[in-house]
Coordinates of C-alpha atoms in Angstrom, one line a residue:
M1 CA 8.4 24.4 -7.0
V2 CA 11.9 23.5 -8.3
A3 CA 13.5 24.8 -5.1
A4 CA 11.1 22.7 -3.0
L5 CA 11.9 19.5 -5.0
L6 CA 15.7 20.2 -4.9
T7 CA 15.6 20.7 -1.1
S8 CA 13.6 17.5 -0.7
F9 CA 16.0 15.5 -2.9
L10 CA 19.0 16.8 -1.0
S11 CA 17.6 15.9 2.3
I12 CA 16.9 12.3 1.2
S13 CA 20.2 11.8 -0.7
M14 CA 22.2 13.0 2.3
L15 CA 20.9 10.0 4.3
L16 CA 22.4 7.5 1.8
P17 CA 26.1 7.7 2.7
I18 CA 25.2 7.6 6.4
A19 CA 23.0 4.5 5.9
I20 CA 25.7 2.8 3.9
G21 CA 28.7 3.5 6.1
I22 CA 27.2 3.5 9.5
H23 CA 28.1 0.0 10.5
R24 CA 31.5 -0.6 8.8
K25 CA 33.8 0.0 11.7
E26 CA 31.5 -1.9 14.1
T27 CA 31.3 -4.8 11.7
L28 CA 35.0 -5.2 11.9
R29 CA 34.9 -5.2 15.6
M30 CA 32.2 -8.0 15.5
R31 CA 34.4 -10.0 13.2
N32 CA 37.2 -9.9 15.7
P33 CA 37.7 -13.3 17.4
A34 CA 37.6 -11.5 20.7
S35 CA 33.9 -10.8 20.2
L36 CA 32.9 -14.4 19.9
D37 CA 31.0 -14.3 23.2
L38 CA 28.8 -11.5 21.9
V39 CA 28.2 -13.3 18.6
R40 CA 27.2 -16.4 20.4
S41 CA 24.7 -14.5 22.6
I42 CA 23.1 -12.9 19.5
K43 CA 22.8 -16.2 17.6
S44 CA 21.4 -18.0 20.7
F45 CA 18.8 -15.3 21.1
I46 CA 17.7 -15.6 17.5
V47 CA 17.4 -19.4 17.6
S48 CA 15.4 -19.3 20.9
F49 CA 12.7 -17.3 19.2
S50 CA 11.6 -20.4 17.3
F51 CA 10.7 -22.0 20.6
Y52 CA 7.9 -19.5 21.3
A53 CA 4.5 -19.0 19.7
A54 CA 4.2 -15.7 17.9
N55 CA 2.8 -12.9 20.2
P56 CA 3.6 -9.4 19.0
E57 CA 3.4 -7.7 22.3
N58 CA 5.5 -10.3 24.1
D59 CA 7.9 -10.5 21.2
G60 CA 8.4 -6.8 21.3
K61 CA 9.2 -6.7 25.0
R62 CA 11.7 -9.6 24.7
I63 CA 13.6 -8.0 21.8
Q64 CA 13.7 -4.6 23.6
D65 CA 15.0 -6.2 26.7
F66 CA 17.6 -8.1 24.6
F67 CA 18.8 -4.8 23.1
L68 CA 19.3 -3.3 26.5
T69 CA 21.2 -6.3 27.7
M70 CA 23.4 -6.2 24.7
E71 CA 24.0 -2.5 25.0
A72 CA 25.4 -3.1 28.5
A73 CA 27.5 -6.0 27.3
I74 CA 29.0 -4.0 24.4
R75 CA 29.8 -1.0 26.7
D76 CA 31.7 -3.4 29.1
H77 CA 33.4 -5.3 26.3
P78 CA 37.2 -4.8 25.9
L79 CA 36.8 -4.2 22.2
W80 CA 34.8 -1.1 22.9
T81 CA 37.0 0.3 25.6
G82 CA 37.2 4.0 25.0
A83 CA 34.6 3.9 22.3
S84 CA 32.5 7.0 21.9
D85 CA 28.7 7.1 22.3
A86 CA 28.4 7.4 18.5
E87 CA 30.4 4.2 18.0
I88 CA 28.3 2.4 20.6
D89 CA 25.2 3.6 18.9
N90 CA 26.5 2.4 15.5
A91 CA 27.1 -1.1 17.0
L92 CA 23.6 -1.2 18.4
E93 CA 22.1 0.0 15.1
G94 CA 24.0 -2.9 13.4
L95 CA 22.7 -5.3 16.0
E96 CA 19.1 -4.2 15.5
K97 CA 19.4 -4.6 11.8
Y98 CA 20.9 -8.0 12.0
V99 CA 18.5 -9.4 14.5
M100 CA 15.3 -8.0 13.0
T101 CA 16.4 -9.0 9.5
K102 CA 16.8 -12.6 10.7
L103 CA 13.5 -12.5 12.6
H104 CA 11.5 -10.6 10.0
S105 CA 9.4 -13.5 8.8
R106 CA 8.7 -14.4 12.5
T107 CA 7.8 -10.9 13.7
F108 CA 6.3 -9.0 10.8
A109 CA 2.5 -9.3 10.3
S110 CA 2.7 -12.3 12.6
S111 CA -1.0 -12.3 13.6
A112 CA -4.2 -12.9 11.6
E113 CA -5.6 -9.7 13.0
D114 CA -2.8 -7.7 11.6
V115 CA -3.1 -9.3 8.2
K116 CA -6.8 -8.6 8.2
M117 CA -6.3 -5.0 9.1
D118 CA -3.8 -4.5 6.3
G119 CA -6.3 -5.8 3.8
E120 CA -9.2 -3.7 5.1
I121 CA -7.1 -0.5 5.0
S122 CA -5.8 -1.2 1.6
D123 CA -9.3 -1.9 0.2
K124 CA -10.7 1.2 1.7
I125 CA -7.9 3.3 0.3
C126 CA -8.5 1.8 -3.1
L127 CA -12.1 3.1 -2.9
L128 CA -11.1 6.5 -1.7
Q129 CA -8.6 6.9 -4.5
T130 CA -11.4 7.0 -7.1
F131 CA -12.9 10.3 -5.9
L132 CA -11.0 11.9 -3.0
R133 CA -9.6 15.3 -3.8
P134 CA -7.4 17.7 -1.8
Q135 CA -10.3 20.0 -1.2
H136 CA -12.1 17.3 0.6
L137 CA -9.4 17.4 3.3
D138 CA -9.3 21.2 3.3
I139 CA -5.9 21.4 1.8
P140 CA -5.4 25.0 0.5
P141 CA -4.4 25.4 -3.2
V142 CA -1.0 26.9 -2.1
L143 CA -0.1 23.5 -0.7
Q144 CA -1.3 21.4 -3.6
N145 CA 1.9 20.4 -5.4
E146 CA 1.6 17.2 -7.4
A147 CA 5.4 17.0 -8.0
S148 CA 6.2 17.1 -4.3
W149 CA 3.4 14.7 -3.5
L150 CA 4.6 12.2 -6.0
L151 CA 8.1 12.3 -4.4
A152 CA 6.6 11.8 -1.0
E153 CA 4.4 8.9 -2.2
K154 CA 7.5 7.2 -3.7
E155 CA 9.3 7.3 -0.5
L156 CA 6.4 5.9 1.5
K157 CA 5.9 3.1 -1.0
K158 CA 9.5 1.9 -0.4
I159 CA 8.6 0.8 3.2
N160 CA 8.1 -2.9 2.3
A161 CA 11.4 -3.1 0.5
F162 CA 13.3 -3.2 3.9
K163 CA 13.2 -5.6 6.8
A164 CA 14.8 -3.6 9.5
P165 CA 12.7 -1.1 11.6
R166 CA 15.2 1.7 11.3
E167 CA 15.1 1.6 7.5
K168 CA 11.3 1.4 7.4
L169 CA 11.2 4.4 9.7
L170 CA 13.6 6.3 7.3
C171 CA 11.1 5.8 4.5
I172 CA 8.4 7.5 6.7
M173 CA 10.8 10.3 7.7
N174 CA 11.8 10.9 4.1
C175 CA 8.2 11.1 3.0
C176 CA 7.4 13.5 5.9
R177 CA 10.5 15.7 5.2
V178 CA 9.3 16.2 1.6
I179 CA 6.0 17.4 2.9
N180 CA 7.7 19.6 5.5
N181 CA 9.8 21.2 2.7
L182 CA 6.7 21.8 0.7
L183 CA 5.1 23.6 3.6
L184 CA 8.2 25.6 4.3
N185 CA 8.5 26.6 0.6
A186 CA 4.9 27.7 0.5
S187 CA 5.4 29.8 3.6
I188 CA 8.3 31.6 2.0
S189 CA 7.3 32.0 -1.6
E190 CA 3.5 32.2 -1.3
D191 CA 3.4 34.1 2.0
H192 CA 1.4 31.2 3.6
V193 CA 1.2 31.2 7.4
L194 CA 2.2 27.7 8.5
G195 CA -0.5 26.0 10.6
G196 CA 1.7 23.2 12.0
A197 CA -0.1 19.9 12.3
D198 CA -3.2 21.6 10.8
D199 CA -1.4 21.9 7.5
F200 CA 0.9 18.9 7.8
L201 CA -1.5 16.1 8.7
P202 CA -4.1 16.6 6.0
V203 CA -1.3 16.6 3.3
L204 CA 0.2 13.4 4.9
I205 CA -3.3 11.8 4.9
Y206 CA -3.8 12.6 1.2
V207 CA -0.3 11.4 0.3
T208 CA -0.9 8.2 2.2
I209 CA -4.2 7.6 0.3
K210 CA -2.5 8.3 -3.0
A211 CA 0.4 6.0 -2.2
N212 CA -1.6 3.2 -0.5
P213 CA 1.7 1.8 1.0
P214 CA 1.6 -2.0 1.3
Q215 CA 0.8 -3.5 4.7
L216 CA 0.6 0.0 6.3
H217 CA -0.8 -1.3 9.7
S218 CA 1.8 -4.0 10.0
N219 CA 4.7 -1.8 9.1
L220 CA 3.7 0.9 11.7
K221 CA 3.2 -1.8 14.3
F222 CA 6.6 -3.4 13.4
I223 CA 8.4 -0.1 13.9
Q224 CA 6.6 0.7 17.2
L225 CA 7.4 -2.7 18.6
Y226 CA 11.0 -3.4 17.4
R227 CA 12.7 0.0 16.8
R228 CA 15.0 0.7 19.7
Q229 CA 12.8 2.8 22.1
D230 CA 15.5 5.4 22.7
K231 CA 15.4 6.1 19.0
L232 CA 11.7 6.8 18.8
I233 CA 12.1 10.4 20.0
S234 CA 12.2 13.9 18.5
E235 CA 11.6 14.1 14.8
A236 CA 11.3 10.4 14.3
A237 CA 8.6 10.1 17.0
Y238 CA 6.7 13.1 15.6
F239 CA 6.6 11.8 12.0
L240 CA 5.8 8.2 13.1
T241 CA 3.0 9.5 15.4
N242 CA 1.5 11.6 12.5
L243 CA 1.5 8.6 10.2
V244 CA -0.2 6.5 12.9
S245 CA -2.8 9.3 13.2
A246 CA -3.2 9.3 9.4
K247 CA -3.8 5.6 9.4
S248 CA -6.4 5.9 12.2
F249 CA -8.1 8.7 10.3
I250 CA -8.4 6.6 7.2
V251 CA -9.7 3.6 9.2
D252 CA -12.5 5.7 10.7
L253 CA -13.0 8.0 7.7
N254 CA -16.6 8.8 6.7
A255 CA -18.5 11.8 5.3
K256 CA -18.3 13.7 8.5
S257 CA -14.5 13.4 8.4
L258 CA -14.4 15.3 5.0
S259 CA -15.6 18.5 3.5
I260 CA -18.2 16.7 1.4
E261 CA -22.0 16.1 1.5
E262 CA -22.9 12.8 3.1
I263 CA -25.0 11.7 0.1
E264 CA -22.2 12.5 -2.3
F265 CA -19.7 10.5 -0.2
E266 CA -22.0 7.5 -0.1
E267 CA -22.7 7.7 -3.8
S268 CA -19.0 7.9 -4.6
M269 CA -18.1 5.0 -2.3
Q270 CA -20.9 2.9 -3.9
A271 CA -19.8 3.8 -7.4
A272 CA -16.2 2.8 -6.4
R273 CA -17.4 -0.5 -5.0
L274 CA -19.3 -1.2 -8.3
I275 CA -16.2 -0.5 -10.3
D276 CA -14.2 -2.7 -8.0
R277 CA -16.7 -5.6 -8.3
V278 CA -16.7 -5.7 -12.1
P279 CA -14.2 -8.4 -12.9
Q280 CA -12.2 -8.8 -16.1
V281 CA -14.1 -11.0 -18.5
T282 CA -12.4 -14.4 -18.9
L283 CA -13.4 -17.5 -20.7
P284 CA -15.0 -20.1 -18.4
T285 CA -13.6 -23.6 -18.1
L286 CA -16.1 -26.2 -19.1
D287 CA -16.2 -30.0 -19.1
K288 CA -15.7 -31.6 -22.5
R289 CA -19.1 -33.2 -22.2
S290 CA -21.6 -31.0 -24.1
T291 CA -24.9 -30.0 -22.5
F292 CA -26.6 -30.5 -25.8
G293 CA -27.9 -34.1 -25.3
N294 CA -25.2 -36.7 -25.3
L295 CA -23.1 -35.1 -28.0
T296 CA -19.4 -35.2 -27.2
D297 CA -17.8 -31.7 -27.5
P298 CA -15.1 -32.0 -30.1
G299 CA -13.5 -28.9 -28.5
P300 CA -12.7 -25.6 -30.2
S301 CA -11.8 -25.8 -33.9
T302 CA -8.1 -25.7 -34.9
L303 CA -8.3 -22.0 -35.8
M304 CA -10.1 -21.0 -32.6
H305 CA -7.7 -23.1 -30.5
G306 CA -4.8 -21.2 -32.0
R307 CA -6.5 -17.9 -31.0
E308 CA -7.2 -19.1 -27.5
T309 CA -3.6 -19.9 -26.9
N310 CA -3.0 -16.2 -27.4
L311 CA -4.8 -15.5 -24.1
N312 CA -1.5 -15.7 -22.2
S313 CA 0.0 -13.1 -24.5
G314 CA -2.6 -10.5 -23.6
S315 CA -5.6 -11.2 -25.9
N316 CA -8.8 -11.5 -23.9
Y317 CA -11.2 -11.7 -26.8
P318 CA -10.3 -14.8 -28.9
Y319 CA -13.7 -14.9 -30.7
M320 CA -13.5 -11.4 -32.1
E321 CA -12.0 -12.5 -35.4
A322 CA -13.9 -15.8 -35.6
E323 CA -16.1 -16.7 -38.5
A324 CA -19.4 -18.7 -38.0
G325 CA -18.1 -21.7 -39.9
E326 CA -15.1 -22.0 -37.5
L327 CA -17.3 -22.5 -34.4
T328 CA -17.9 -26.0 -32.9
V329 CA -20.5 -27.1 -30.4
G330 CA -17.9 -26.4 -27.7
D331 CA -17.4 -22.9 -28.9
V332 CA -21.2 -22.2 -29.0
E333 CA -21.6 -23.4 -25.4
R334 CA -18.7 -21.3 -24.2
L335 CA -20.0 -18.2 -26.0
L336 CA -23.5 -18.7 -24.6
S337 CA -22.1 -19.0 -21.0
L338 CA -19.9 -15.9 -21.6
Y339 CA -22.8 -13.9 -23.0
K340 CA -25.2 -14.7 -20.1
D341 CA -22.5 -13.8 -17.6
L342 CA -21.8 -10.5 -19.4
V343 CA -25.5 -9.5 -19.7
T344 CA -26.1 -10.3 -16.0
K345 CA -23.2 -8.1 -14.9
Y346 CA -24.1 -5.3 -17.3
N347 CA -27.8 -5.2 -16.1
S348 CA -26.7 -5.3 -12.4
L349 CA -24.4 -2.4 -12.9
C350 CA -27.0 -0.4 -14.8
N351 CA -29.6 -1.0 -12.2
A352 CA -27.3 0.1 -9.4
V353 CA -26.2 3.2 -11.3
R354 CA -29.8 4.1 -12.1
H355 CA -30.6 4.2 -8.3
L356 CA -27.8 6.6 -7.6
S357 CA -28.8 10.2 -7.4
I358 CA -25.9 11.7 -9.3
S359 CA -25.0 15.1 -7.8
K360 CA -24.7 18.2 -10.0
T361 CA -20.9 18.4 -9.5
V362 CA -19.4 15.2 -10.9
S363 CA -15.8 14.2 -10.1
P364 CA -13.6 12.8 -13.0
A365 CA -13.9 9.4 -11.4
Q366 CA -17.7 9.5 -11.6
Q367 CA -17.8 10.7 -15.2
G368 CA -17.5 7.1 -16.5
T369 CA -20.5 6.1 -14.3
N370 CA -22.6 8.9 -15.8
D371 CA -21.6 7.9 -19.3
L372 CA -22.8 4.3 -18.5
L373 CA -26.1 5.7 -17.2
K374 CA -26.7 7.7 -20.3
E375 CA -26.0 4.6 -22.4
C376 CA -28.5 2.6 -20.3
N377 CA -31.1 5.3 -21.0
G378 CA -30.4 5.4 -24.8
T379 CA -32.8 3.9 -27.3
N380 CA -30.3 2.3 -29.6
S381 CA -28.6 0.1 -27.0
D382 CA -28.7 -3.7 -27.8
T383 CA -29.1 -4.5 -24.2
S384 CA -31.8 -2.5 -22.2
C385 CA -31.4 -1.6 -18.6
Q386 CA -34.6 -2.2 -16.6
E387 CA -35.6 -1.3 -13.0
D388 CA -35.6 -4.1 -10.4

């Protein structure tokens, strides 16, 4: 395990000096007064983008065409006479980063459909996180390494911290390299025969669900559209394709996609939705006019008002330490409203849980639901749970 983590860390840390120093020499060239014509072309292209309505597919083609045009211009420019292919490539990497950083707000998640898809994927992953286990994806015990998975998750979560497609892609590659090292280490130390994508993809899917990276759909689309096409090859293309496949798997995921009984899957998803729907109890905002006749609500007492001001410091139960004599008409009205809201939600949750046929094998995420069901069936509960 230690060897796998060390290998993963080294493979990631080795990218750092490359990422930091990759553009320094080319930046100096671009600052040379002789490159003024190139700089003007770049700035003119960026400004021209504001003249067009956002259209991801068209925007992607325009930017890719611009990169090709600029590559030819750089190769023919006197400043790059005799430059190696690596130096030309560094200049183009710097160009891509500069242009896409400037145009990030215009090109990233630029359509309502992309924003909606991001939200739907994130919401579904939140539900799956409550019960999905490695065995549901047929991940063998020899590949179940929480330490390596956590490292891979952290790399994937970084994807929104960057604006350039190359850097976003590096987050994906670092995540996938951690997983690859895990598989390789298992094949050596545990005598596990590598199954290629059959081993790699399920682990990547599980890591993606555990990480729930922000705006997964938009980030993948951004890389596909705006990363220089001649760079989406070999290892980069393989890892990107696998994460796109993982995203598609999650979008279409149902009981048949997993090693789980359909009824257990549906019960688990329903329980997760119930948990997600129960909001944090907060005090309602009421008008100062009391509902009790024409009495004017004098507002909370001085002591209660002092406690309510603590809400912003983390206290969600300002009435817990109150005495009956401290309450005003306004306090009673608010307490009654809060009580009705709480009982309604409690009974709704109990009724929904009662209708679930809890399976014999209960996951840790479902244990809380079973405890609530037992409480509803108890005879000493102040609030009874009844069938609809």
